[in-house]
Tab-separated table of C-alpha atoms in Angstrom:
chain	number	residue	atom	x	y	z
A	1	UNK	CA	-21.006	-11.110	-85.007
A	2	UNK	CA	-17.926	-13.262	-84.204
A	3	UNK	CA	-15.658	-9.257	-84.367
A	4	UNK	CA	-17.918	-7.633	-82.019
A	5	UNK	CA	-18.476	-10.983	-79.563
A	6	UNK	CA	-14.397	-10.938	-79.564
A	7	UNK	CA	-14.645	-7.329	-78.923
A	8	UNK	CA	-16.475	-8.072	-76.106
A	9	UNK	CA	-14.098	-10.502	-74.993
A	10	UNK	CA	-11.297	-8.267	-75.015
A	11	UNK	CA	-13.288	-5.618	-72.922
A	12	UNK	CA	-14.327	-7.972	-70.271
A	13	UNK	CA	-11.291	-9.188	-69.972
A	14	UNK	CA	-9.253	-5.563	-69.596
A	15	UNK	CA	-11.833	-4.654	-67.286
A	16	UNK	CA	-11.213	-7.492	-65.064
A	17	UNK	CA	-7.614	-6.734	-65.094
A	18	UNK	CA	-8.072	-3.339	-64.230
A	19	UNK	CA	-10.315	-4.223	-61.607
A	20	UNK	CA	-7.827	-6.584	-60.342
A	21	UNK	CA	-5.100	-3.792	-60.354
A	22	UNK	CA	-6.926	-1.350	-58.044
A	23	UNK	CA	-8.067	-4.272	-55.750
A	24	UNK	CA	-4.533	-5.371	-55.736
A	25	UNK	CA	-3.601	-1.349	-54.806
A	26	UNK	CA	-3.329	-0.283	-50.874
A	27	UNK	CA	-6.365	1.371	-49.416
A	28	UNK	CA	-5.884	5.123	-48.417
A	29	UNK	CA	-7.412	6.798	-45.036
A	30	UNK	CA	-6.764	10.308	-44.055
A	31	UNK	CA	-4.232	10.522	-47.278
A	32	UNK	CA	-2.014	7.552	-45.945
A	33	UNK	CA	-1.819	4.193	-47.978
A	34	UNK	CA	-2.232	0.939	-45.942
A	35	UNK	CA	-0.908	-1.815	-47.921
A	36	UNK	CA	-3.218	-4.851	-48.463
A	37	UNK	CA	-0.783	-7.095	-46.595
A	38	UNK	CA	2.832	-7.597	-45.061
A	39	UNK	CA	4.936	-9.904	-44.107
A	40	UNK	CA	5.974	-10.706	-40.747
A	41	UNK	CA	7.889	-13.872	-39.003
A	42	UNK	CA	7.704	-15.436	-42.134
A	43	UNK	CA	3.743	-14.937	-42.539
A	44	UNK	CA	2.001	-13.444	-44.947
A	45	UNK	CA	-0.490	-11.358	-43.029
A	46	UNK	CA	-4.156	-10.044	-45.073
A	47	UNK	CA	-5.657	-6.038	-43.898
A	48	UNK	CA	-8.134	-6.445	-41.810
A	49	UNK	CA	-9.298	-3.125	-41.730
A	50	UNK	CA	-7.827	0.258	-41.077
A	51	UNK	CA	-9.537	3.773	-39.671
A	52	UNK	CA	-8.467	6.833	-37.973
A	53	UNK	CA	-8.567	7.669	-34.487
A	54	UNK	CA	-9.304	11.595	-33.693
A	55	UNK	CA	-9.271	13.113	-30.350
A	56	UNK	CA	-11.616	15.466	-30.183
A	57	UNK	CA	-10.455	17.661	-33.180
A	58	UNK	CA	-7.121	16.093	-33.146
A	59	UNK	CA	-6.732	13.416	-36.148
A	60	UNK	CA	-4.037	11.405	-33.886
A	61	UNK	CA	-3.711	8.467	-36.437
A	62	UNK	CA	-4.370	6.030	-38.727
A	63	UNK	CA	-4.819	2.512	-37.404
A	64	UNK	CA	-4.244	-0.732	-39.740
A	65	UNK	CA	-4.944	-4.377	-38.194
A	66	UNK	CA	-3.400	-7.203	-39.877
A	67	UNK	CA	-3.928	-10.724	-39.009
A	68	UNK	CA	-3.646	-14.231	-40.954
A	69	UNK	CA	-7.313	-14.865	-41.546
A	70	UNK	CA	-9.745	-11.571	-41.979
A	71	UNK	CA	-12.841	-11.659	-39.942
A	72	UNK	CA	-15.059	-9.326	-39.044
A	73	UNK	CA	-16.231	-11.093	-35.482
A	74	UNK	CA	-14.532	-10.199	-32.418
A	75	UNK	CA	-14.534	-13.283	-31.340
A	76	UNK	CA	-12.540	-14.756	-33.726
A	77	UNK	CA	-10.134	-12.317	-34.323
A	78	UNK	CA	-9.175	-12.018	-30.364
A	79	UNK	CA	-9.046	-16.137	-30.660
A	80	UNK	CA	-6.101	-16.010	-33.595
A	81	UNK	CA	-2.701	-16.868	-32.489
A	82	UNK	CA	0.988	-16.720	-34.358
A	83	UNK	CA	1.643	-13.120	-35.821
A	84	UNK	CA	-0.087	-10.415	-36.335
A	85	UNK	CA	0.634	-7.002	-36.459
A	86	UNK	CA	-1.507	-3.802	-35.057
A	87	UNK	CA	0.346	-0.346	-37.200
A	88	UNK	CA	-0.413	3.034	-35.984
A	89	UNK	CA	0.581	5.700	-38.710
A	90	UNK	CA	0.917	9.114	-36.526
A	91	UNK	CA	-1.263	12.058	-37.966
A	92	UNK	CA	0.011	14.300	-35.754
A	93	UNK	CA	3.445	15.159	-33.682
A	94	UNK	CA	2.288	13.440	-29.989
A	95	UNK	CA	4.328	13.042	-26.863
A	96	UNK	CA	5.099	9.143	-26.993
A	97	UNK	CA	3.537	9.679	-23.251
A	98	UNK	CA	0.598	10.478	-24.512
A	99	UNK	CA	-0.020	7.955	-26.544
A	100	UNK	CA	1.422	5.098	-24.010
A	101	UNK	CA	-1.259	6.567	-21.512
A	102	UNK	CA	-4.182	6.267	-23.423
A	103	UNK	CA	-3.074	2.672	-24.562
A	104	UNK	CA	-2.526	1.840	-21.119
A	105	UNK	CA	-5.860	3.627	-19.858
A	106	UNK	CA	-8.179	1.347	-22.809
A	107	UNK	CA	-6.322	-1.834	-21.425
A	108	UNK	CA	-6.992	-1.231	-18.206
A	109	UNK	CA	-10.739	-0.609	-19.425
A	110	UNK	CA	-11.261	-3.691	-21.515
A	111	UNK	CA	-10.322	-6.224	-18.439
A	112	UNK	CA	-11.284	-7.321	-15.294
A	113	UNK	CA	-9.198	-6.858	-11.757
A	114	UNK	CA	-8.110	-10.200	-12.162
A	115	UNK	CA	-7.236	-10.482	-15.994
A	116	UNK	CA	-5.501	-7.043	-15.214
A	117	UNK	CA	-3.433	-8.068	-12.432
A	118	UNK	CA	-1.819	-10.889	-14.805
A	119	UNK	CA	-1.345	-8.302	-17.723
A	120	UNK	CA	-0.146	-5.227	-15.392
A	121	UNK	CA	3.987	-6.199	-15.492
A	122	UNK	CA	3.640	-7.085	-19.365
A	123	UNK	CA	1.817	-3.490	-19.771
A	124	UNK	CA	4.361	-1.641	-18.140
A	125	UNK	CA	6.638	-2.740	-19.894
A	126	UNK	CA	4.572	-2.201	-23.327
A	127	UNK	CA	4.103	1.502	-22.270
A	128	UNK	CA	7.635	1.690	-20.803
A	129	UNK	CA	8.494	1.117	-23.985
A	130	UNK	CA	6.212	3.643	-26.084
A	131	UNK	CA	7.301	6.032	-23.594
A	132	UNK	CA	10.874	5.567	-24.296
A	133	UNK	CA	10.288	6.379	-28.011
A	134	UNK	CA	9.946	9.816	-27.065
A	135	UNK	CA	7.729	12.726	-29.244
A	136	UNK	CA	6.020	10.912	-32.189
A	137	UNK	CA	6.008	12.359	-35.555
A	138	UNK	CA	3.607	13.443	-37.786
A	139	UNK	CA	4.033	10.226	-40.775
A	140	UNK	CA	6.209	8.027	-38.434
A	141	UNK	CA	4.423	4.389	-38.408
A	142	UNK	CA	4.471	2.698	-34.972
A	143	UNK	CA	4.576	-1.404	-35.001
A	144	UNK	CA	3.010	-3.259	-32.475
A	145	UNK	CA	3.997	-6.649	-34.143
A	146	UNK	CA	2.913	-10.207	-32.237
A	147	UNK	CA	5.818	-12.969	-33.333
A	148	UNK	CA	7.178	-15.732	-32.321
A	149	UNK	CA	5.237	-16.034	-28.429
A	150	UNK	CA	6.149	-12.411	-27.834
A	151	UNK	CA	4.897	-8.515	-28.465
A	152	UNK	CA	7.396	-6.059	-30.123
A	153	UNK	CA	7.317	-2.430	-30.950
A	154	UNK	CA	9.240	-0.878	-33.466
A	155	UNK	CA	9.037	2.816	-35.242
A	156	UNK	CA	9.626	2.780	-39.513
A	157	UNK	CA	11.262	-0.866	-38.838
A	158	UNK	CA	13.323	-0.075	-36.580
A	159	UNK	CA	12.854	-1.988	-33.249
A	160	UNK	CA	12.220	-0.561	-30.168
A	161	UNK	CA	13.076	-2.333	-26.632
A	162	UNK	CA	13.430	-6.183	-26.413
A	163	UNK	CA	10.292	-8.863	-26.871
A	164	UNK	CA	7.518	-9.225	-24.536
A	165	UNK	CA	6.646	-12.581	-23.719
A	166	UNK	CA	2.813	-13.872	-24.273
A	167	UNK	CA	0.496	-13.475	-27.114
A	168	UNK	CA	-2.131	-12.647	-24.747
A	169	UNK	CA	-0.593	-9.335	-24.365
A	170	UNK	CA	-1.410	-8.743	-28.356
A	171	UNK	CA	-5.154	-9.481	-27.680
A	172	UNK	CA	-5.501	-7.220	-24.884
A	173	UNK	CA	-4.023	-4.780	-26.508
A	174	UNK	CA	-6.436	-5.884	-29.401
A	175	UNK	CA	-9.156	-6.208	-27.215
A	176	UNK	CA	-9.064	-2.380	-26.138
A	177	UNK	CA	-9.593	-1.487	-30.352
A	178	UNK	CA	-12.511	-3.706	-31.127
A	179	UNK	CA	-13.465	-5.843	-28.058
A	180	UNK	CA	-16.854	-5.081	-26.295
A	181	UNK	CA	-15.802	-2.062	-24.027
A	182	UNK	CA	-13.693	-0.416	-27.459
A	183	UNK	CA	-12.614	3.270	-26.652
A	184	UNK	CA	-14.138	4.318	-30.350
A	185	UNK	CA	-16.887	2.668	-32.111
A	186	UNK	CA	-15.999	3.966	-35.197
A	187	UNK	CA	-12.203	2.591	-35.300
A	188	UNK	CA	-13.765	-0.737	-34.398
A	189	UNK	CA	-16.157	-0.764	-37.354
A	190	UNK	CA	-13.409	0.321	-39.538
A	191	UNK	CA	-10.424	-2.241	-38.105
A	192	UNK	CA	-13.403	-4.898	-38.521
A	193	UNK	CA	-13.647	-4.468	-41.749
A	194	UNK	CA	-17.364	-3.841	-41.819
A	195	UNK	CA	-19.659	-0.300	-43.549
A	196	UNK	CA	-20.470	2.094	-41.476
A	197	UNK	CA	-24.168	1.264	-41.021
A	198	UNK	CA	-23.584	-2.446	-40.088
A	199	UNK	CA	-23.790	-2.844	-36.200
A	200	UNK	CA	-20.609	-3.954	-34.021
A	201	UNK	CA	-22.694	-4.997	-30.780
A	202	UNK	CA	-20.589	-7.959	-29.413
């Protein structure tokens, strides 16, 4: 009795570790691996959730939100402040117009006229910016990263442009991915961490 409860022991306990392991792993969507978390301005930051975007029959890419406390309410997650970081992984090679177009276009969406007039010169700079970057390639990873009071983009780690001031630039941005006027329901579910038959009505 006392072999086979140690047995036991020793099963439970591998099994636990192995469990461990794969949790410990980083997710995959469309065939590219998220990590679990990164690091950025000193902060470790947790996955929030991560889903691809598809344009029509165009996989465009995989989107990964990363923040310092996972939630999956709106509310709350357009409320957290210090850094955060919203990845795009590209599926596809995309003019860096056409992505700064439709990221201007779901801003633009998401707000009011008056919110919008106050975001408009941060904006154009954002999408001046993207734009600059030029044709996007299939693989590349594009970092819109929220540190220190200010929005930066970069491509593989490599910085693009200077900082943007004002966090509230992040949450807009934010807001157009999982706020109540989101451009795909889907994305929103998945960057919200929640299954596919839970609602996202908020």
């Amino acid at each position: 009795m006392t072999k086979w409860l140690l047995g036991m022991l020793i099963g439970v306990s591998v099994l636990s570790q192995m469990v461990f392991a794969v949790s410990a792993n980083a997710v995959e969507v469309e065939g590219v691996p998220v990590d679990d978390s990164v690091e950025l301005g000193g902060v470790r930051l947790q996955l929030n959730g991560a889903g691809m975007r598809a344009i029509y029959i165009v996989k465009a890419y995989v989107a990964a939100l990363y923040v310092q406390q996972r939630s999956a309410d709106v509310r709350t997650l357009l409320a957290q402040t210090g850094p955060r970081r919203l990845s795009l992984t590209m599926l596809a090679d995309l003019p860096g117009e056409w992505l700064a177009q439709r990221l201007r276009d779901g801003m633009r969406e998401s707000h009011d006229a008056d919110a919008w007039a106050l975001l408009r010169p941060r904006v154009a700079r954002l999408i001046e910016t993207i734009e600059a970057v030029g044709r996007t390639r299939r693989g590349e990873r594009v970092d819109v990263d929220c540190v220190d009071g200010a929005v930066m983009v970069s491509i593989d780690g490599e910085a693009v442009g200077s900082p943007i001031p004002g966090e509230d630039l992040f949450a807009a941005l934010l807001r157009m991915f999982v706020g109540e006027h989101a451009f795909d329901a889907d994305l929103k579910r998945s960057l919200l961490g929640r299954r596919a038959d839970e609602s996202i009505d908020q």
